[in-house]
Coordinates of C-alpha atoms in Angstrom, one line a residue:
X1 CA -9.2 -50.7 6.2
X2 CA -12.0 -50.4 3.7
X3 CA -13.7 -47.1 3.4
X4 CA -17.5 -47.2 3.7
X5 CA -19.8 -45.7 1.1
X6 CA -21.1 -43.0 3.5
X7 CA -17.5 -42.0 4.3
X8 CA -16.7 -41.8 0.6
X9 CA -19.7 -39.6 0.0
X10 CA -18.7 -37.3 2.8
X11 CA -15.2 -37.0 1.4
X12 CA -16.6 -36.1 -2.0
X13 CA -18.9 -33.6 -0.5
X14 CA -16.2 -32.0 1.5
X15 CA -13.7 -31.7 -1.4
X16 CA -15.4 -28.7 -3.1
X17 CA -15.7 -27.0 0.2
X18 CA -11.9 -27.5 0.8
X19 CA -11.1 -26.1 -2.6
X20 CA -13.4 -23.2 -2.0
X21 CA -11.8 -22.5 1.3
X22 CA -8.3 -22.5 -0.2
X23 CA -9.5 -20.2 -3.0
X24 CA -11.1 -17.8 -0.6
X25 CA -8.0 -17.7 1.6
X26 CA -5.8 -16.5 -1.2
X27 CA -5.2 -12.7 -0.7
X28 CA -5.4 -11.8 -4.4
X29 CA -8.8 -13.3 -5.1
X30 CA -10.7 -10.1 -4.4
X31 CA -8.2 -8.0 -6.4
X32 CA -8.5 -10.3 -9.4
X33 CA -12.3 -10.0 -9.4
X34 CA -12.0 -6.2 -9.1
X35 CA -9.4 -5.9 -11.9
X36 CA -11.7 -7.8 -14.2
X37 CA -14.7 -5.6 -13.3
X38 CA -12.7 -2.4 -13.9
X39 CA -11.4 -3.8 -17.2
X40 CA -14.9 -4.6 -18.4
X41 CA -16.3 -1.3 -17.1
X42 CA -13.9 1.0 -18.9
X43 CA -14.0 -1.1 -22.0
X44 CA -17.7 -0.3 -22.2
X45 CA -17.5 3.4 -21.4
X46 CA -14.3 4.3 -23.2
X47 CA -13.7 3.2 -26.8
X48 CA -10.0 3.9 -26.7
X49 CA -9.4 1.9 -23.5
X50 CA -8.9 -1.5 -25.1
X51 CA -7.1 -0.3 -28.2
X52 CA -3.4 -1.2 -28.6
X53 CA -2.3 2.3 -27.7
X54 CA -4.7 2.4 -24.8
X55 CA -3.5 -0.9 -23.4
X56 CA 0.1 0.3 -23.7
X57 CA -0.6 3.5 -21.9
X58 CA -2.4 2.0 -18.8
X59 CA 0.1 -0.9 -18.6
X60 CA 3.0 1.5 -18.5
X61 CA 1.3 3.6 -15.8
X62 CA 0.5 0.5 -13.8
X63 CA 4.0 -0.9 -14.0
X64 CA 5.7 2.0 -12.2
X65 CA 3.2 1.9 -9.4
X66 CA 3.3 -1.9 -9.4
X67 CA 7.0 -2.2 -8.8
X68 CA 6.7 -0.2 -5.7
X69 CA 3.4 -1.7 -4.6
X70 CA 4.9 -5.2 -4.6
X71 CA 7.9 -4.1 -2.5
X72 CA 5.6 -2.2 -0.1
X73 CA 3.3 -5.2 0.1
X74 CA 6.2 -7.4 1.2
X75 CA 7.1 -4.8 3.9
X76 CA 3.5 -4.7 5.0
X77 CA 3.3 -8.5 5.3
X78 CA 6.3 -8.1 7.5
X79 CA 4.3 -5.7 9.7
X80 CA 5.9 -2.4 8.8
X81 CA 5.3 0.7 6.6
X82 CA 7.5 3.0 4.5
X83 CA 6.2 6.5 4.0
X84 CA 9.5 7.5 2.4
X85 CA 9.0 5.2 -0.6
X86 CA 7.5 7.9 -2.8
X87 CA 10.2 10.5 -2.1
X88 CA 12.9 7.9 -2.7
X89 CA 11.9 7.6 -6.3
X90 CA 12.5 11.3 -6.8
X91 CA 15.6 11.5 -4.7
X92 CA 17.4 8.8 -6.6
X93 CA 16.5 10.3 -9.9
X94 CA 17.6 13.7 -8.8
X95 CA 20.9 12.3 -7.5
X96 CA 21.7 10.8 -10.9
X97 CA 20.6 14.0 -12.7
X98 CA 22.6 16.4 -10.5
X99 CA 25.8 14.3 -10.4
X100 CA 25.8 13.8 -14.2
X101 CA 24.6 17.2 -15.5
X102 CA 26.0 19.3 -12.7
X103 CA 29.3 17.5 -11.9
X104 CA 30.1 15.4 -14.9
X105 CA 29.9 12.0 -13.3
X106 CA 29.6 9.1 -15.6
X107 CA 26.0 8.1 -16.0
X108 CA 26.6 4.4 -15.2
X109 CA 28.5 5.3 -12.1
X110 CA 25.8 7.7 -11.1
X111 CA 23.1 5.0 -11.4
X112 CA 25.1 2.6 -9.3
X113 CA 25.8 5.4 -6.7
X114 CA 22.1 6.1 -6.5
X115 CA 21.4 2.4 -5.8
X116 CA 24.0 2.3 -3.0
X117 CA 22.6 5.5 -1.4
X118 CA 19.0 4.1 -1.6
X119 CA 20.0 0.8 0.0
X120 CA 21.9 2.6 2.7
X121 CA 18.8 4.8 3.5
X122 CA 16.6 1.7 3.5
X123 CA 19.0 0.0 5.9
X124 CA 19.1 3.0 8.1
X125 CA 15.3 3.0 8.3
X126 CA 15.3 -0.6 9.2
X127 CA 18.0 -0.2 11.9
X128 CA 16.2 2.7 13.5
X129 CA 12.9 0.8 13.6
X130 CA 14.5 -2.4 15.0
X131 CA 16.9 -0.7 17.5
X132 CA 14.6 2.0 18.8
X133 CA 11.3 0.2 18.7
X134 CA 9.7 3.3 17.2
X135 CA 6.8 2.8 14.8
X136 CA 8.0 2.6 11.2
X137 CA 5.3 5.1 10.4
X138 CA 7.2 7.8 12.4
X139 CA 10.7 6.8 11.4
X140 CA 9.9 6.7 7.6
X141 CA 7.8 9.9 7.9
X142 CA 11.0 11.6 9.2
X143 CA 13.0 10.1 6.3
X144 CA 10.3 11.4 3.9
X145 CA 10.7 15.0 5.1
X146 CA 14.5 14.7 5.0
X147 CA 14.5 13.5 1.4
X148 CA 12.0 16.0 0.3
X149 CA 14.0 18.8 1.9
X150 CA 17.2 17.6 0.3
X151 CA 15.5 17.2 -3.1
X152 CA 14.4 20.8 -3.0
X153 CA 17.5 22.3 -1.5
X154 CA 20.1 20.4 -3.5
X155 CA 18.6 21.1 -6.9
X156 CA 18.1 24.8 -6.1
X157 CA 21.7 25.0 -4.9
X158 CA 23.0 23.6 -8.2
X159 CA 20.5 25.0 -10.7
X160 CA 18.5 27.7 -9.0
X161 CA 15.3 25.8 -9.9
X162 CA 13.5 22.6 -8.8
X163 CA 14.0 20.5 -11.9
X164 CA 16.9 18.9 -13.7
X165 CA 16.8 19.3 -17.5
X166 CA 19.1 18.4 -20.4
X167 CA 19.8 15.0 -19.0
X168 CA 19.4 13.5 -22.5
X169 CA 22.6 15.2 -23.5
X170 CA 24.7 13.5 -20.9
X171 CA 27.4 11.2 -22.4
X172 CA 26.4 7.5 -22.5
X173 CA 22.8 8.4 -21.8
X174 CA 21.6 6.3 -24.8
X175 CA 23.5 3.3 -23.5
X176 CA 21.5 3.3 -20.3
X177 CA 18.2 4.4 -21.6
X178 CA 17.1 1.0 -23.1
X179 CA 17.6 -0.7 -19.7
X180 CA 15.2 1.6 -17.9
X181 CA 13.4 3.7 -20.4
X182 CA 13.2 1.6 -23.5
X183 CA 10.0 0.8 -25.5
X184 CA 9.0 -2.5 -27.1
X185 CA 6.5 -2.7 -29.9
X186 CA 4.0 -5.4 -29.5
X187 CA 1.4 -5.4 -32.2
X188 CA 0.2 -1.8 -32.4
X189 CA 1.0 -1.1 -28.7
X190 CA 4.2 0.6 -27.4
X191 CA 5.0 -1.3 -24.2
X192 CA 7.6 0.3 -21.9
X193 CA 10.4 -1.9 -20.6
X194 CA 9.1 -0.9 -17.2
X195 CA 6.3 -3.5 -17.8
X196 CA 9.0 -6.2 -18.0
X197 CA 10.6 -4.9 -14.8
X198 CA 7.2 -5.0 -13.2
X199 CA 6.6 -8.7 -14.2
X200 CA 10.1 -9.7 -13.1
X201 CA 9.7 -8.0 -9.7
X202 CA 6.3 -9.6 -9.1
X203 CA 7.6 -13.0 -10.1
X204 CA 10.7 -12.8 -7.9
X205 CA 8.7 -11.5 -4.9
X206 CA 6.2 -14.3 -5.3
X207 CA 8.9 -16.9 -5.5
X208 CA 10.6 -15.4 -2.4
X209 CA 7.4 -15.3 -0.3
X210 CA 6.0 -18.7 -1.2
X211 CA 9.1 -20.8 -1.9
X212 CA 11.9 -19.7 0.3
X213 CA 12.8 -19.6 4.0
X214 CA 13.2 -15.8 3.8
X215 CA 9.5 -15.7 2.7
X216 CA 8.5 -17.7 5.7
X217 CA 10.4 -15.3 7.9
X218 CA 8.5 -12.3 6.4
X219 CA 5.1 -13.8 7.2
X220 CA 6.3 -14.9 10.7
X221 CA 7.7 -11.4 11.8
X222 CA 4.5 -9.8 10.5
X223 CA 2.1 -12.2 12.0
X224 CA 3.6 -13.0 15.4
X225 CA 6.9 -11.3 15.9
X226 CA 7.5 -12.5 19.5
X227 CA 6.8 -16.1 18.5
X228 CA 9.0 -15.8 15.4
X229 CA 11.9 -14.5 17.6
X230 CA 11.4 -17.4 20.0
X231 CA 11.7 -19.9 17.2
X232 CA 14.9 -18.5 15.9
X233 CA 13.7 -16.3 13.1
X234 CA 16.2 -13.4 12.5
X235 CA 13.6 -10.6 13.0
X236 CA 16.0 -7.7 12.8
X237 CA 17.8 -8.9 9.7
X238 CA 14.4 -9.7 8.0
X239 CA 12.9 -6.3 8.7
X240 CA 16.1 -4.4 7.7
X241 CA 16.1 -6.4 4.4
X242 CA 12.5 -5.5 3.8
X243 CA 13.2 -1.8 4.2
X244 CA 16.2 -2.2 1.8
X245 CA 13.9 -3.9 -0.6
X246 CA 11.5 -0.9 -0.7
X247 CA 14.4 1.5 -1.1
X248 CA 15.8 -0.6 -3.9
X249 CA 12.4 -0.6 -5.6
X250 CA 12.3 3.2 -5.2
X251 CA 15.6 3.4 -7.0
X252 CA 14.3 1.3 -9.8
X253 CA 11.2 3.4 -10.3
X254 CA 13.3 6.5 -10.0
X255 CA 15.6 5.3 -12.9
X256 CA 12.6 4.3 -15.0
X257 CA 11.0 7.8 -14.6
X258 CA 14.3 9.6 -15.2
X259 CA 15.2 7.7 -18.4
X260 CA 11.7 7.7 -19.8
X261 CA 11.2 11.4 -19.5
X262 CA 14.9 12.6 -19.5
X263 CA 14.0 15.1 -16.7
X264 CA 13.2 14.9 -13.0
X265 CA 11.6 17.4 -10.6
X266 CA 12.0 17.8 -6.8
X267 CA 8.3 16.9 -6.4
X268 CA 8.7 13.6 -8.3
X269 CA 7.1 10.7 -6.3
X270 CA 5.9 12.9 -3.4
X271 CA 2.4 11.6 -2.4
X272 CA 2.7 8.3 -4.3
X273 CA 3.6 6.4 -1.1
X274 CA -0.1 6.4 -0.2
X275 CA -1.0 5.0 -3.7
X276 CA 1.5 2.1 -3.1
X277 CA -0.2 1.3 0.2
X278 CA -3.6 1.4 -1.3
X279 CA -2.5 -0.9 -4.1
X280 CA -1.1 -3.4 -1.5
X281 CA -4.3 -3.2 0.6
X282 CA -6.5 -3.7 -2.5
X283 CA -4.3 -6.7 -3.3
X284 CA -5.2 -8.3 0.0
X285 CA -2.5 -7.1 2.4
X286 CA -3.7 -6.5 6.0
X287 CA -2.7 -3.3 7.8
X288 CA -1.9 -5.5 10.8
X289 CA 0.8 -7.6 8.9
X290 CA 1.3 -11.3 8.3
X291 CA -1.1 -11.6 5.4
X292 CA -0.9 -10.6 1.7
X293 CA 0.7 -11.5 -1.6
X294 CA 2.9 -9.9 -4.3
X295 CA 0.5 -10.9 -7.0
X296 CA -2.4 -9.2 -5.2
X297 CA -0.4 -6.0 -4.9
X298 CA 0.4 -6.2 -8.6
X299 CA -3.3 -6.5 -9.4
X300 CA -4.0 -3.6 -7.1
X301 CA -1.5 -1.5 -9.1
X302 CA -3.1 -2.7 -12.4
X303 CA -6.5 -1.6 -11.1
X304 CA -5.1 1.8 -10.3
X305 CA -3.4 2.1 -13.7
X306 CA -6.5 1.1 -15.6
X307 CA -8.7 3.5 -13.5
X308 CA -6.2 6.4 -13.8
X309 CA -6.2 6.2 -17.6
X310 CA -9.8 5.0 -18.0
X311 CA -11.0 8.2 -16.3
X312 CA -9.1 10.2 -18.9
X313 CA -10.4 8.1 -21.9
X314 CA -13.9 8.4 -20.6
X315 CA -13.6 12.2 -20.6
X316 CA -14.3 12.6 -16.9
X317 CA -12.8 15.1 -14.4
X318 CA -9.5 13.6 -13.3
X319 CA -10.3 14.5 -9.7
X320 CA -12.7 11.6 -9.6
X321 CA -9.7 9.4 -9.4
X322 CA -9.1 10.4 -5.8
X323 CA -12.7 9.7 -4.9
X324 CA -12.3 6.3 -6.5
X325 CA -9.1 5.6 -4.5
X326 CA -10.9 6.3 -1.2
X327 CA -13.8 4.1 -2.0
X328 CA -11.5 1.4 -3.3
X329 CA -9.4 1.4 -0.1
X330 CA -12.4 1.2 2.2
X331 CA -14.0 -1.5 0.1
X332 CA -10.8 -3.5 0.0
X333 CA -10.5 -3.4 3.8
X334 CA -14.1 -4.6 4.2
X335 CA -13.8 -7.3 1.6
X336 CA -10.5 -8.6 2.9
X337 CA -11.9 -8.9 6.4
X338 CA -15.0 -10.6 5.2
X339 CA -13.0 -13.1 3.0
X340 CA -10.8 -14.0 5.9
X341 CA -13.7 -14.5 8.3
X342 CA -15.6 -16.6 5.7
X343 CA -12.5 -18.7 5.0
X344 CA -12.0 -19.3 8.7
X345 CA -15.6 -20.5 9.1
X346 CA -15.3 -22.9 6.2
X347 CA -12.0 -24.3 7.4

């Protein structure tokens, strides 16, 4: 059948609208615009911000938060929260520090042991949420307090203080350090290997969410759990896997922090769980689940890293960072809602 001229004109007129709708519906669009705005702003107000050393500093900061933010975003897309994510980073670092410096365990074995323990705790969180039907907020809040208590009590029991020091003197420390705490020189910037981990985690998470059956399951259990279960989606297995993912990311960030600084404290990571959630929400994740992206969460972490260091370079009181976080969270929620409503109207 031949297409008439008016029909062709209508198709051409509708094409930009279709492209605009698809662009608006992408969760990371708002975060990308905000990241560009923050970059431009601090480049103008702080001379050191865009120097090689400045870029290396805020990239390194963003990478540690970004690894966790991406994992937390996946869990939020699946409709759950993990408030133990911050404490997990400190707990895994302390486990490696205590078992190596206090009990002489091989550092490679200690690192793998910490991973196994983290995954087991993540699986336990998932099983409790799935089997009991309790809100993940409550379950993981309990896990947070347990980990925080163990972090304090265990280190005090072994060392009589709340920090593990002398870790750099552990045998084979230098063989592990390049994997988690290494530094790469790029031009005049010192880029931590954590940035490479950050990029890898973001890439893998994006691939899983957008190109695999497991990614479809994540969106399904977060958006409509009852319907997902009715269509054969393994809801329990998916949610347990997501909790194990955040725990594994906590282990990775814990190792990065430990091998970068060669020390760890009982308070390490405590309170950061809220920053991870903020980064995910800024990146387009909805608190109700079923919507979001790994790239968006990574951009949210980049915004946080740039702001955290930009405030220092600008010579401002560092407490302004917390005010910025609050404003950023509220603005992100409002923008995300507006973008979705706009996209739905255009569809």
